[in-house]
Structures are given as C-alpha cells and as structure tokens.
Tab-separated table of C-alpha atoms and ligand atoms in Angstrom:
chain	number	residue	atom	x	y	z
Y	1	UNK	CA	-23.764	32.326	-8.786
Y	2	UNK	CA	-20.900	30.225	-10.332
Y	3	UNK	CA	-18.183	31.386	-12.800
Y	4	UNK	CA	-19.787	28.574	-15.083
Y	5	UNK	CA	-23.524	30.144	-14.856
Y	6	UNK	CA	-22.132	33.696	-15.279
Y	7	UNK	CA	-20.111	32.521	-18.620
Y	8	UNK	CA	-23.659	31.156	-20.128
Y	9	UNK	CA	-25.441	34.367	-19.053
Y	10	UNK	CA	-22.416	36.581	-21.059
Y	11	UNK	CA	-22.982	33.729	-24.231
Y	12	UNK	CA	-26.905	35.212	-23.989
Y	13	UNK	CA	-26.222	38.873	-23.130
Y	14	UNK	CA	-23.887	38.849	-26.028
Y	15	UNK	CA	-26.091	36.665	-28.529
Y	16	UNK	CA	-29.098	39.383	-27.397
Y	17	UNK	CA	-27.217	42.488	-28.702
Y	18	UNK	CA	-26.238	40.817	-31.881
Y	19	UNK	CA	-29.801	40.397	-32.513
Y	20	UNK	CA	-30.944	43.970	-31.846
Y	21	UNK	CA	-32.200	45.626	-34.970
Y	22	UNK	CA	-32.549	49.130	-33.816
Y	23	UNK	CA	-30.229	51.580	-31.421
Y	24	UNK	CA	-33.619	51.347	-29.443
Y	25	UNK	CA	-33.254	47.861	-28.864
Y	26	UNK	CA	-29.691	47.689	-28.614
Y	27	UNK	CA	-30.457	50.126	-25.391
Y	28	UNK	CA	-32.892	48.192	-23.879
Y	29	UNK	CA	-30.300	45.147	-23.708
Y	30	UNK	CA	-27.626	47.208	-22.122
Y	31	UNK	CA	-29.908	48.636	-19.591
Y	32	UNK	CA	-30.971	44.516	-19.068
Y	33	UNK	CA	-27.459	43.349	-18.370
Y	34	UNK	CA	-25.644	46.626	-17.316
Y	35	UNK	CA	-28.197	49.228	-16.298
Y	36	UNK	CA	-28.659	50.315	-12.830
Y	37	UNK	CA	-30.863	47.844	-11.519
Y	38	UNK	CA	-29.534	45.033	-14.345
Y	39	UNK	CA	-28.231	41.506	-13.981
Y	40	UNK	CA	-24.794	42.390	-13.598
Y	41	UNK	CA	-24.779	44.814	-10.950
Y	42	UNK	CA	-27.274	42.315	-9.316
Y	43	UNK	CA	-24.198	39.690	-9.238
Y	44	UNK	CA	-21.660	42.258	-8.174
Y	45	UNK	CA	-23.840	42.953	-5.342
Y	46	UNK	CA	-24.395	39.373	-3.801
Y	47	UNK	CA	-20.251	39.170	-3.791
Y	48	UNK	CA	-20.055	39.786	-0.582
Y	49	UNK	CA	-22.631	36.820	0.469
Y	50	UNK	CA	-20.084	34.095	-1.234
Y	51	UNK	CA	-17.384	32.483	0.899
Y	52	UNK	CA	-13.920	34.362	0.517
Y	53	UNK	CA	-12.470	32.053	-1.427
Y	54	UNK	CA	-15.173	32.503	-4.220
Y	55	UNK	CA	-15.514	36.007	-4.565
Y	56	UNK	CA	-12.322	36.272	-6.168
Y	57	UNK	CA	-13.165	34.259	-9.153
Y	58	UNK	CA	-16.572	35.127	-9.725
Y	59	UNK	CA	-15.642	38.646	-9.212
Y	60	UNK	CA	-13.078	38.210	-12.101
Y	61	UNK	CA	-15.071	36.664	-14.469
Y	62	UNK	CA	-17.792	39.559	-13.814
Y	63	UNK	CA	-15.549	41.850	-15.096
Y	64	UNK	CA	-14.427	40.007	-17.669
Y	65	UNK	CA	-18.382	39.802	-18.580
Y	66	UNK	CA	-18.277	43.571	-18.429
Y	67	UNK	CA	-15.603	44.288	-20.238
Y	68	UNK	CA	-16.715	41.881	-23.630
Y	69	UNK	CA	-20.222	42.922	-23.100
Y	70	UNK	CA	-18.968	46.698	-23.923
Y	71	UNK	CA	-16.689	46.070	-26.724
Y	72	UNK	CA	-19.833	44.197	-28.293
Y	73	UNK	CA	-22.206	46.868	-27.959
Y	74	UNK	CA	-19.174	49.165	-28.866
Y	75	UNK	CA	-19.428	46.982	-32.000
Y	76	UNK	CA	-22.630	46.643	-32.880
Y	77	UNK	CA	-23.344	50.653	-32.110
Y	78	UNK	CA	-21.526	51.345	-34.918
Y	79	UNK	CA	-22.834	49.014	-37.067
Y	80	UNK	CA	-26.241	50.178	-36.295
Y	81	UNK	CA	-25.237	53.769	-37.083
Y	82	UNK	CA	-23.600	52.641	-40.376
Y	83	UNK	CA	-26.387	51.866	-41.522
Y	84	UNK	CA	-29.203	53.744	-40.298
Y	85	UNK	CA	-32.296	53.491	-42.807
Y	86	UNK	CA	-30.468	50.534	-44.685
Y	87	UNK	CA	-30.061	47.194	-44.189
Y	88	UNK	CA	-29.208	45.985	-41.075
Y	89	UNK	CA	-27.271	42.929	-41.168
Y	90	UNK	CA	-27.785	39.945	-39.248
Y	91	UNK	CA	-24.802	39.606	-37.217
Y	92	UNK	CA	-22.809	42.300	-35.932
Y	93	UNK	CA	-19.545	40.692	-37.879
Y	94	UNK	CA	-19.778	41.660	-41.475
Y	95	UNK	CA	-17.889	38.456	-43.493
Y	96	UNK	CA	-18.802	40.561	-46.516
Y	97	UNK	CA	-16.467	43.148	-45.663
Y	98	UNK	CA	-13.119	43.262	-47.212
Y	99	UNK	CA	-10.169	41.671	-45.192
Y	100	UNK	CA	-7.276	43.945	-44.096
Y	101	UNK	CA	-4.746	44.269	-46.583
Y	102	UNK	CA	-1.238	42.797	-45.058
Y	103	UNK	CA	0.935	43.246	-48.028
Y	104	UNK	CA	2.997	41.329	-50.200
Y	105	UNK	CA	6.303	39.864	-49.035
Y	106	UNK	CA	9.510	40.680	-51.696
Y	107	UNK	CA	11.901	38.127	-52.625
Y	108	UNK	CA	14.876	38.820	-50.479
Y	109	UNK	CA	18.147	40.517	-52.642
Y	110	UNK	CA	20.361	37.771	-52.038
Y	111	UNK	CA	18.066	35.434	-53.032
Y	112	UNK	CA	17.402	37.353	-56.218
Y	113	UNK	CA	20.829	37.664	-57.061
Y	114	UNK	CA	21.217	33.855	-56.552
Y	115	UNK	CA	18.362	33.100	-58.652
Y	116	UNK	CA	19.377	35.353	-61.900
Y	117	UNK	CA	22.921	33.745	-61.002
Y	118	UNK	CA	21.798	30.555	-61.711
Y	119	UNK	CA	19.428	31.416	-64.753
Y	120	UNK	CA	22.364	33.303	-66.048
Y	121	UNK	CA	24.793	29.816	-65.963
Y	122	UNK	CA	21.696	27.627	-66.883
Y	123	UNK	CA	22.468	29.219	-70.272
Y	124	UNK	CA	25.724	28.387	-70.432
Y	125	UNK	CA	24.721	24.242	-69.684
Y	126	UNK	CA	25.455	24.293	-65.868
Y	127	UNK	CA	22.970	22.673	-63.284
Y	128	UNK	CA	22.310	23.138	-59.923
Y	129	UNK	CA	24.810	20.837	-56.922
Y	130	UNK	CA	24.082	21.246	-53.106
Y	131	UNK	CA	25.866	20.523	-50.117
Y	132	UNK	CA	25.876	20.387	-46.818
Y	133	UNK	CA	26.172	23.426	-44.092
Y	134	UNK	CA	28.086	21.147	-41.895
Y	135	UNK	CA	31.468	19.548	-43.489
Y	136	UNK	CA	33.597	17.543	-42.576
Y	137	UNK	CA	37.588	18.310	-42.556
Y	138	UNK	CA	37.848	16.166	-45.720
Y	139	UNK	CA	35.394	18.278	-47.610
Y	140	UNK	CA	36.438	21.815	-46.558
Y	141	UNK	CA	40.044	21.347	-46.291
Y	142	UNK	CA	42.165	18.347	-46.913
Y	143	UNK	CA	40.312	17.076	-50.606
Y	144	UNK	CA	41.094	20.834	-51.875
Y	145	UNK	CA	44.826	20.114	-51.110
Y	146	UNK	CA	44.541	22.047	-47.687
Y	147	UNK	CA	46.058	19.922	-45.140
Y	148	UNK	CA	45.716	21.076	-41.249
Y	149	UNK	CA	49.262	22.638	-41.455
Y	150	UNK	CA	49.066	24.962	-44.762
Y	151	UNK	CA	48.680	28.697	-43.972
Y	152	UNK	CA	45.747	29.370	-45.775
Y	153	UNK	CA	43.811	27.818	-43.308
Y	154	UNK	CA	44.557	30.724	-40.855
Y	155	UNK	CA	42.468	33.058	-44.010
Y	156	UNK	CA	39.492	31.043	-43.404
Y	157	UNK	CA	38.945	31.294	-39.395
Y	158	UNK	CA	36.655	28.056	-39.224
Y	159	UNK	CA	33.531	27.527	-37.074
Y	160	UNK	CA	34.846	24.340	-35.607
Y	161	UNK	CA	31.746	21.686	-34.132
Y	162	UNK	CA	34.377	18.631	-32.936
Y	163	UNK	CA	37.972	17.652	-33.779
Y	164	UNK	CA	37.033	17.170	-37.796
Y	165	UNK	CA	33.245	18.612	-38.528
Y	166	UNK	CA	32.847	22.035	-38.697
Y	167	UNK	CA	30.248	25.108	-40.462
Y	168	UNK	CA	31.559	25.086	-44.350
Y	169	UNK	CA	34.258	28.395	-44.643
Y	170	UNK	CA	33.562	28.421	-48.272
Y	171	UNK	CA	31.094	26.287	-51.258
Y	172	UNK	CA	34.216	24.544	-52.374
Y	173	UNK	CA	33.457	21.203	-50.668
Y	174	UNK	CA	30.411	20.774	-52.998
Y	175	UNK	CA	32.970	20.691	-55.994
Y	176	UNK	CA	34.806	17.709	-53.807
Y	177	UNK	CA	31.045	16.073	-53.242
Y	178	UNK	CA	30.047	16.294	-56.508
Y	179	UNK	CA	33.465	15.102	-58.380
Y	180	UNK	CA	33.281	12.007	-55.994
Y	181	UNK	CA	29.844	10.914	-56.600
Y	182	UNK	CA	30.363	10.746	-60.703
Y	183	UNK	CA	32.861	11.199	-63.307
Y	184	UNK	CA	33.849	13.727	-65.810
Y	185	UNK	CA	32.399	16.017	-67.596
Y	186	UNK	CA	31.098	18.183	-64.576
Y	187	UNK	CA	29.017	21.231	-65.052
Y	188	UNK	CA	27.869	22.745	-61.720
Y	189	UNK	CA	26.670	25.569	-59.786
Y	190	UNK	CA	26.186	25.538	-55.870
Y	191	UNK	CA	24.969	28.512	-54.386
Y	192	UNK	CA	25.049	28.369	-50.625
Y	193	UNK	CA	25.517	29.632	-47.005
Y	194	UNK	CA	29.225	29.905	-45.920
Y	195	UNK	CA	30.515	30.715	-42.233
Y	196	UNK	CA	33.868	32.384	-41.284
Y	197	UNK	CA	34.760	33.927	-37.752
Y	198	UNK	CA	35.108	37.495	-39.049
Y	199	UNK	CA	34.527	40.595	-36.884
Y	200	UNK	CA	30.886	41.927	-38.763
Y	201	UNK	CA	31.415	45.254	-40.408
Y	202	UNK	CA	30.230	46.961	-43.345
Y	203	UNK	CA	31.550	44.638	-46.189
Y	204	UNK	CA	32.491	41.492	-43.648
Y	205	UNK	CA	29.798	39.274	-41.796
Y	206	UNK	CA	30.438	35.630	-39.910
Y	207	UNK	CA	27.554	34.680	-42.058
Y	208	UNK	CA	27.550	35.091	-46.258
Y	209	UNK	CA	26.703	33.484	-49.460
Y	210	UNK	CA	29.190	32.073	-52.142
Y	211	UNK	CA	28.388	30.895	-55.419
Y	212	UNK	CA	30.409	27.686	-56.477
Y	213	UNK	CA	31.183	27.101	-60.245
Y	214	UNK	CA	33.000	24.157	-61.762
Y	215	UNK	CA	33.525	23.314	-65.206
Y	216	UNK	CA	35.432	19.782	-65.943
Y	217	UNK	CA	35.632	18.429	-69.259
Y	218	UNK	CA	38.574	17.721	-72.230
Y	219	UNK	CA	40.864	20.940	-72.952
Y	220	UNK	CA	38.623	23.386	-70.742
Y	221	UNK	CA	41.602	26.411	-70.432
Y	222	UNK	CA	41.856	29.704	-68.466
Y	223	UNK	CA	40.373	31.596	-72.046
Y	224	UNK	CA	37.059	29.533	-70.988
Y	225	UNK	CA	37.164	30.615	-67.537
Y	226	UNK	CA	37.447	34.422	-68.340
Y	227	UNK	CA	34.873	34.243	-70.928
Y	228	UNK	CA	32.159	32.842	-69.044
Y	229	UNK	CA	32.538	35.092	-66.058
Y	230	UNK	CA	33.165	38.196	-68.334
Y	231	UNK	CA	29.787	36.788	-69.754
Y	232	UNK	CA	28.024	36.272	-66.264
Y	233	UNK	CA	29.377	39.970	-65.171
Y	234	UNK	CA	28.051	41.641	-68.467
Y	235	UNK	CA	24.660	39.735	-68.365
Y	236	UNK	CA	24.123	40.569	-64.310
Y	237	UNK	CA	25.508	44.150	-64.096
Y	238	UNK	CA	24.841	45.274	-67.619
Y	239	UNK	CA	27.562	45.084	-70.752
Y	240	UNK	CA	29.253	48.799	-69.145
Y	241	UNK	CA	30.625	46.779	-65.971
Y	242	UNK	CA	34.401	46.183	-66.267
Y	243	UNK	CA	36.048	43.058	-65.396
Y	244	UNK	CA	39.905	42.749	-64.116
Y	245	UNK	CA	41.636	39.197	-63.188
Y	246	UNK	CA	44.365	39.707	-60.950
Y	247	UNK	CA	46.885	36.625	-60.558
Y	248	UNK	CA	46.490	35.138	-56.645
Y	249	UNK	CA	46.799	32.072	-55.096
Y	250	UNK	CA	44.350	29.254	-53.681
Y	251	UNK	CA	45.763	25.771	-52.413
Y	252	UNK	CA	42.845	24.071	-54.963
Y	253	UNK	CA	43.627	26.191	-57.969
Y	254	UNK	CA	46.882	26.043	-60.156
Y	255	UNK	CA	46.930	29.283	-61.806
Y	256	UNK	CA	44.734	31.142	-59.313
Y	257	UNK	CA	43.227	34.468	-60.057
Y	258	UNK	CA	40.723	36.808	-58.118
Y	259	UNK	CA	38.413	38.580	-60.249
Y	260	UNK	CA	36.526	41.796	-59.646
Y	261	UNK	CA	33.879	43.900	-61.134
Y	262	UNK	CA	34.000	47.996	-61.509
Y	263	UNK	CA	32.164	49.709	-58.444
Y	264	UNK	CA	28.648	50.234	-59.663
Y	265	UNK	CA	27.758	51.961	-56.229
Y	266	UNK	CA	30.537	54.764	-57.174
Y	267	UNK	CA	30.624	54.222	-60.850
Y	268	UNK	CA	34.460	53.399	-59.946
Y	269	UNK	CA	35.155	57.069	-58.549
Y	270	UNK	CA	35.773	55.124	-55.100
Y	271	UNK	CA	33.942	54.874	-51.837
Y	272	UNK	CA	33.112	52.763	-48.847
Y	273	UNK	CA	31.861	49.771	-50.364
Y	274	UNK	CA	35.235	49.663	-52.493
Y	275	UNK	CA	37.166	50.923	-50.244
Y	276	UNK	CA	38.075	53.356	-52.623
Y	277	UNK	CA	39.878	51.446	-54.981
Y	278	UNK	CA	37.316	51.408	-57.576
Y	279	UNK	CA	36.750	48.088	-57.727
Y	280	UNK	CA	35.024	45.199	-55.784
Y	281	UNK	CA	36.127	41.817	-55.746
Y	282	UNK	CA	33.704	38.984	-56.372
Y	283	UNK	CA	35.349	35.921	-56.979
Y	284	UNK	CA	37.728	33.890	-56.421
Y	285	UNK	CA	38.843	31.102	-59.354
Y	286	UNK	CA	41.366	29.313	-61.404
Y	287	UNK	CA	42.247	25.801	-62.946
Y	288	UNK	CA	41.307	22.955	-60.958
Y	289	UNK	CA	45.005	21.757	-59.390
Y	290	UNK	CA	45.872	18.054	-60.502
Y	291	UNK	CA	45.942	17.471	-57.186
Y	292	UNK	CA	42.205	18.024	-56.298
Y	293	UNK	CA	41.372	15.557	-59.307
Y	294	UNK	CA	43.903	13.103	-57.570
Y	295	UNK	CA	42.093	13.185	-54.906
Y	296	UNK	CA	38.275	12.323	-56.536
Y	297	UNK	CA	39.675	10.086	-58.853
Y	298	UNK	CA	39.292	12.147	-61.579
Y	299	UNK	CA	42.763	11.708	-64.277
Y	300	UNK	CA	44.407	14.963	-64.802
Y	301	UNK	CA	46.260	13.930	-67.838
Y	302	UNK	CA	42.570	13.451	-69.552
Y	303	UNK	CA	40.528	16.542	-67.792
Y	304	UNK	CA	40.937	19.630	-66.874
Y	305	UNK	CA	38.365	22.324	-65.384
Y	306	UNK	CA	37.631	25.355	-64.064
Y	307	UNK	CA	36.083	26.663	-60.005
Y	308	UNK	CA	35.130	29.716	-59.132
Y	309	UNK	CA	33.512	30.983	-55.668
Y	310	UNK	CA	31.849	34.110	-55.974
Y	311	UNK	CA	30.248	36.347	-53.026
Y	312	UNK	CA	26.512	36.853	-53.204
Y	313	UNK	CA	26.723	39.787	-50.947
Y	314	UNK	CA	29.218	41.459	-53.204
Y	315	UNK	CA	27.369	41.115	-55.673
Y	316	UNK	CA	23.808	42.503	-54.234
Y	317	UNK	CA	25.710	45.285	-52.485
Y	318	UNK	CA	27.094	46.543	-56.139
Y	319	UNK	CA	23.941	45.642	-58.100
Y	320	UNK	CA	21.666	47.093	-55.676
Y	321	UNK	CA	23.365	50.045	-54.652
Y	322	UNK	CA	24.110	48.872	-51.242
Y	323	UNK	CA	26.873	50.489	-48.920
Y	324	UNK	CA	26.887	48.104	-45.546
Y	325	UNK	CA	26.573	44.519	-45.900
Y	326	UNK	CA	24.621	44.613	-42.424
Y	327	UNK	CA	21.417	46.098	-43.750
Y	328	UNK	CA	20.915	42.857	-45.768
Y	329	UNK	CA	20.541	40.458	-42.187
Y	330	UNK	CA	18.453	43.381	-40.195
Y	331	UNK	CA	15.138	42.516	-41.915
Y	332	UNK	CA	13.953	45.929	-42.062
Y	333	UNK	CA	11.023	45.925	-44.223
Y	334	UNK	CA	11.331	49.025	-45.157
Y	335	UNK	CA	14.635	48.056	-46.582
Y	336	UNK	CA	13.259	44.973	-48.125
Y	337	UNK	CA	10.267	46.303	-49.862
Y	338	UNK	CA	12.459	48.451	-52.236
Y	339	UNK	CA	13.754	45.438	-54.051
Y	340	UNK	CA	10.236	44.366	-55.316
O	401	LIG	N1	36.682	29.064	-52.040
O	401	LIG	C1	37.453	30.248	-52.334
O	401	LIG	C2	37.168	31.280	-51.228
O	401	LIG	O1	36.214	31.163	-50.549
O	401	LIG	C3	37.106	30.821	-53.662
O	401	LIG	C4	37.493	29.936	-54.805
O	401	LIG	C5	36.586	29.009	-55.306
O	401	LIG	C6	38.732	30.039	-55.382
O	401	LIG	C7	36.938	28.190	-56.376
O	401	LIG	C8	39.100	29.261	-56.428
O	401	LIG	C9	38.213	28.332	-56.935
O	401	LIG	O2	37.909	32.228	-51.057
C-alpha cells in the first residue's frame, strides 16, 4: 500500500458517507472503512510487512485517513439526525445555510474626528493638501524659519533617518509644500501622521495626528483666525464648549497663540486628561511670519494668512470621553466598537 493509493481510498471512503441517505447506511460505511475487520485496520495491520523506512509515512497518512474519516461521519451524523423524516440533502455541506456572522468593522475615532474636521472646514472653502511622512530638514525646520541652532528645535525631539531627512515632528511642512507649488490665495487643510520622541503616557505618544490649517489671501487678520476656530470648536464639540487663546510663541508664526477648548471629559471641574486645569489644549496657531512667505516666494507686503496645527488625539480624547491617549493605538475591539 502507498501513501498515494491510501489518499484515493480516503477521497472514496469520504465521497461514500456523503452519499448515505439513512443513519443505517451511514453505519454500514463506517463499519466498511473502520469496523473491525474494515479496510483500514486491514492497512494498519500489513505495517509491519513494509520496509522501515515506509511504515512511517504510510502509517501517518493512515491516521490522517482516520482522523478526516471521523470528523466526516461526525458531520454527516448530525446532519442525518437534523433531519430525520425530512429532506435529506445531497451533500453533507449545506451552502444554503446562513454564513457566520463576523461583524461590522467601526470607523476608527481618529479617523472620525479627522473626517468631520475636514467636512467642518469644507464649509468654510478649505480643501484637502497632503504631504509626506518623511521630510526633509527644509520642510520641517529651516522653510518655517527654524534653523538647526534655534531652541525650539529641542521641543520637537525629531525622529532623525540621515544628516537632513527625518519622520515629520509636526503637519507644518505641508503649508511650506503647498505655498511653493502655487501662489496666493491658499486655502488648505492637511490632516496627517506626526512623530516626536516623547516618553508614551496617558496624553503623550511618539506617534499622533495634527491637523494643518492655512489661510493666505489679502487682509486675512487674527479676528479671522479666532472666528473660524471658535466656529470649528462650536460646530465639533457643540455651541456650550468654551474657547481661550493664550499668547505663545512659534518660530513660523508672528503673533503666536495656543488655543484650547473647555474639558468636556470633566465638564472643566478638572481631571487627568486636563491635568486639572480645566482646559485642554488643541492647537497651536497664529499669523503666518513674513519670513515663512520669504521663503516660498510669497510677498508679505501683498498677503497675509493664517496656520494652525491642531491635535487629533486631543480632540477624540475630549469629544469621546477618553482619559488615556493609549487606548486609541491598542486596537481593542471592544474599545473600538463603542464609537459606531
Ligand atoms: N506645528 C505646531 C506644533 O506642532 C503647531 C502650529 C501650527 C503652530 C501652525 C502655529 C501654526 O506645535
């Protein structure tokens, strides 16, 4: 007997007890094949007539026979018993049956949050801008008036790749992409991944999102800038979120400003997530510097404009109810399925 033969014989034992109508016949094939003086105890016996280094294999795939032979009739047992005085159905497989119900995947939180983002300033006339994960120096740093040797560089602990590429630390270099491939008026978002080398922990992660904004056009003023985000914070978080602008500094901006929305997971009262201050902060922004246009080609004596770089993980955590950033990269369904 070789493995090949015993294979076809399993393709027939198994064909046979599909086609058995009755419990009765579905017997009579497992006492041909299995029963005391059947075809596979037959085999087993003449093992020890085949040279050693046969009996091995063919004594594998005999139990391999054995084993699919009884899930089959396992199988087809029940379907017999099923349906006992009914119809018995051709094959022991049932295609009729209804498939096993997996469940619906659920758009991720951040990715909601970007989308109503993005719906939100679609209404006030911005389009969508991409960039790049991986930046150049340029892009990142020097074009946004952040040359190797200005301290805010040390904020933004950068993912270096060689001596000038490196993982974006913020969406800001899509403002410089898209300012040098046309001219004025600009109106963009670019949501997108950012990378920083911060220590994970419940509000911090090496890994976020940022929302880019940037508005250029004639006579666009700070009044514009904290209209439309007081607009995009009432229209995301509902018209009883609070919105405070506190005067800061970025090397790209000229005035800067952060920006931060009341603490919807404490109603401002204070707790983790805010660290209980009361308030979270988003964003930061300000007035494009003259520099930055200097730099695209863009003349600051005609144009001015507006950035803004909001956190999309902020923004989930205080939407959603969220206390530790973390739970949004574990995956959990469990944790995922509530935000259907
Ligand atoms: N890129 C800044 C950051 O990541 C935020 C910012 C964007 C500030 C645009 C001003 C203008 O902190």
């Amino acid at each position: 007997m070789e493995p090949a033969d015993l294979s076809a014989l399993q393709e027939q034992a198994l064909e046979e007890l599909d086609r058995a109508r009755t419990l009765a016949e579905l017997e009579a094939v497992r006492v041909k094949y299995l029963g005391r003086k059947g075809l596979l105890p037959a085999i087993m016996e003449k093992l020890g007539d085949l040279p050693p280094a046969e009996r091995p294999i063919v004594g594998r795939s005999a139990n391999a026979f054995k084993e699919n032979f009884a899930q089959r009739l396992n199988v087809c047992r029940e379907q017999l018993e099923r349906n006992r005085g009914g119809v018995v159905p051709k094959r022991a497989w049932d295609p009729t049956l209804p498939g096993l119900w997996r469940g619906m995947g659920v758009r991720h939180p951040i990715a909601q949050i970007m989308e109503e983002t993005i719906q939100i300033f679609d209404r006030l006339g911005f389009t969508i801008a991409d960039g790049p994960d991986l930046e150049t120096e340029w892009h990142n740093f020097d074009a946004l008036n952040t040359p190797a040797d200005h301290p805010s560089r040390d904020t933004q602990d950068t993912f270096w790749l060689t001596d000038t590429l490196l993982l974006r630390t913020q969406t800001s270099p899509v403002q410089i992409r898209v300012m040098e491939s046309r001219p004025p008026p600009v109106r963009i978002i670019a949501p997108g991944r950012c990378y920083r080398r911060d220590t994970t922990d419940a509000t911090h992660s090496a890994n976020f999102h940022q929302i880019e904004g940037l508005y250029v056009d004639r006579n666009v003023s700070l009044a514009d800038l904290k209209g439309d985000l007081t607009y995009f914070a009432r229209a995301l978080m509902g018209s009883e979120v609070k919105v405070r602008f506190r005067p800061h500094f970025f090397p790209f901006t000229e005035p800067s400003v952060e920006y931060d929305f009341s603490c919807h997971v404490c109603g401002g009262k204070g707790c983790r997530v805010c660290k209980n201050s009361g308030w979270i902060e988003i964003s930061g922004a300000g007035m494009v510097d003259p520099k930055v246009f200097h730099n695209v080609g863009y003349d600051p004596e005609q144009w001015t404009g507006y950035a803004f770089g909001m956190g999309v993980e902020r923004l989930a955590m205080i939407k959603f109810g969220i206390d530790d950033i973390r739970l949004l990269y574990d995956n959990d369904a469990r944790f995922l399925e509530q935000f259907a």
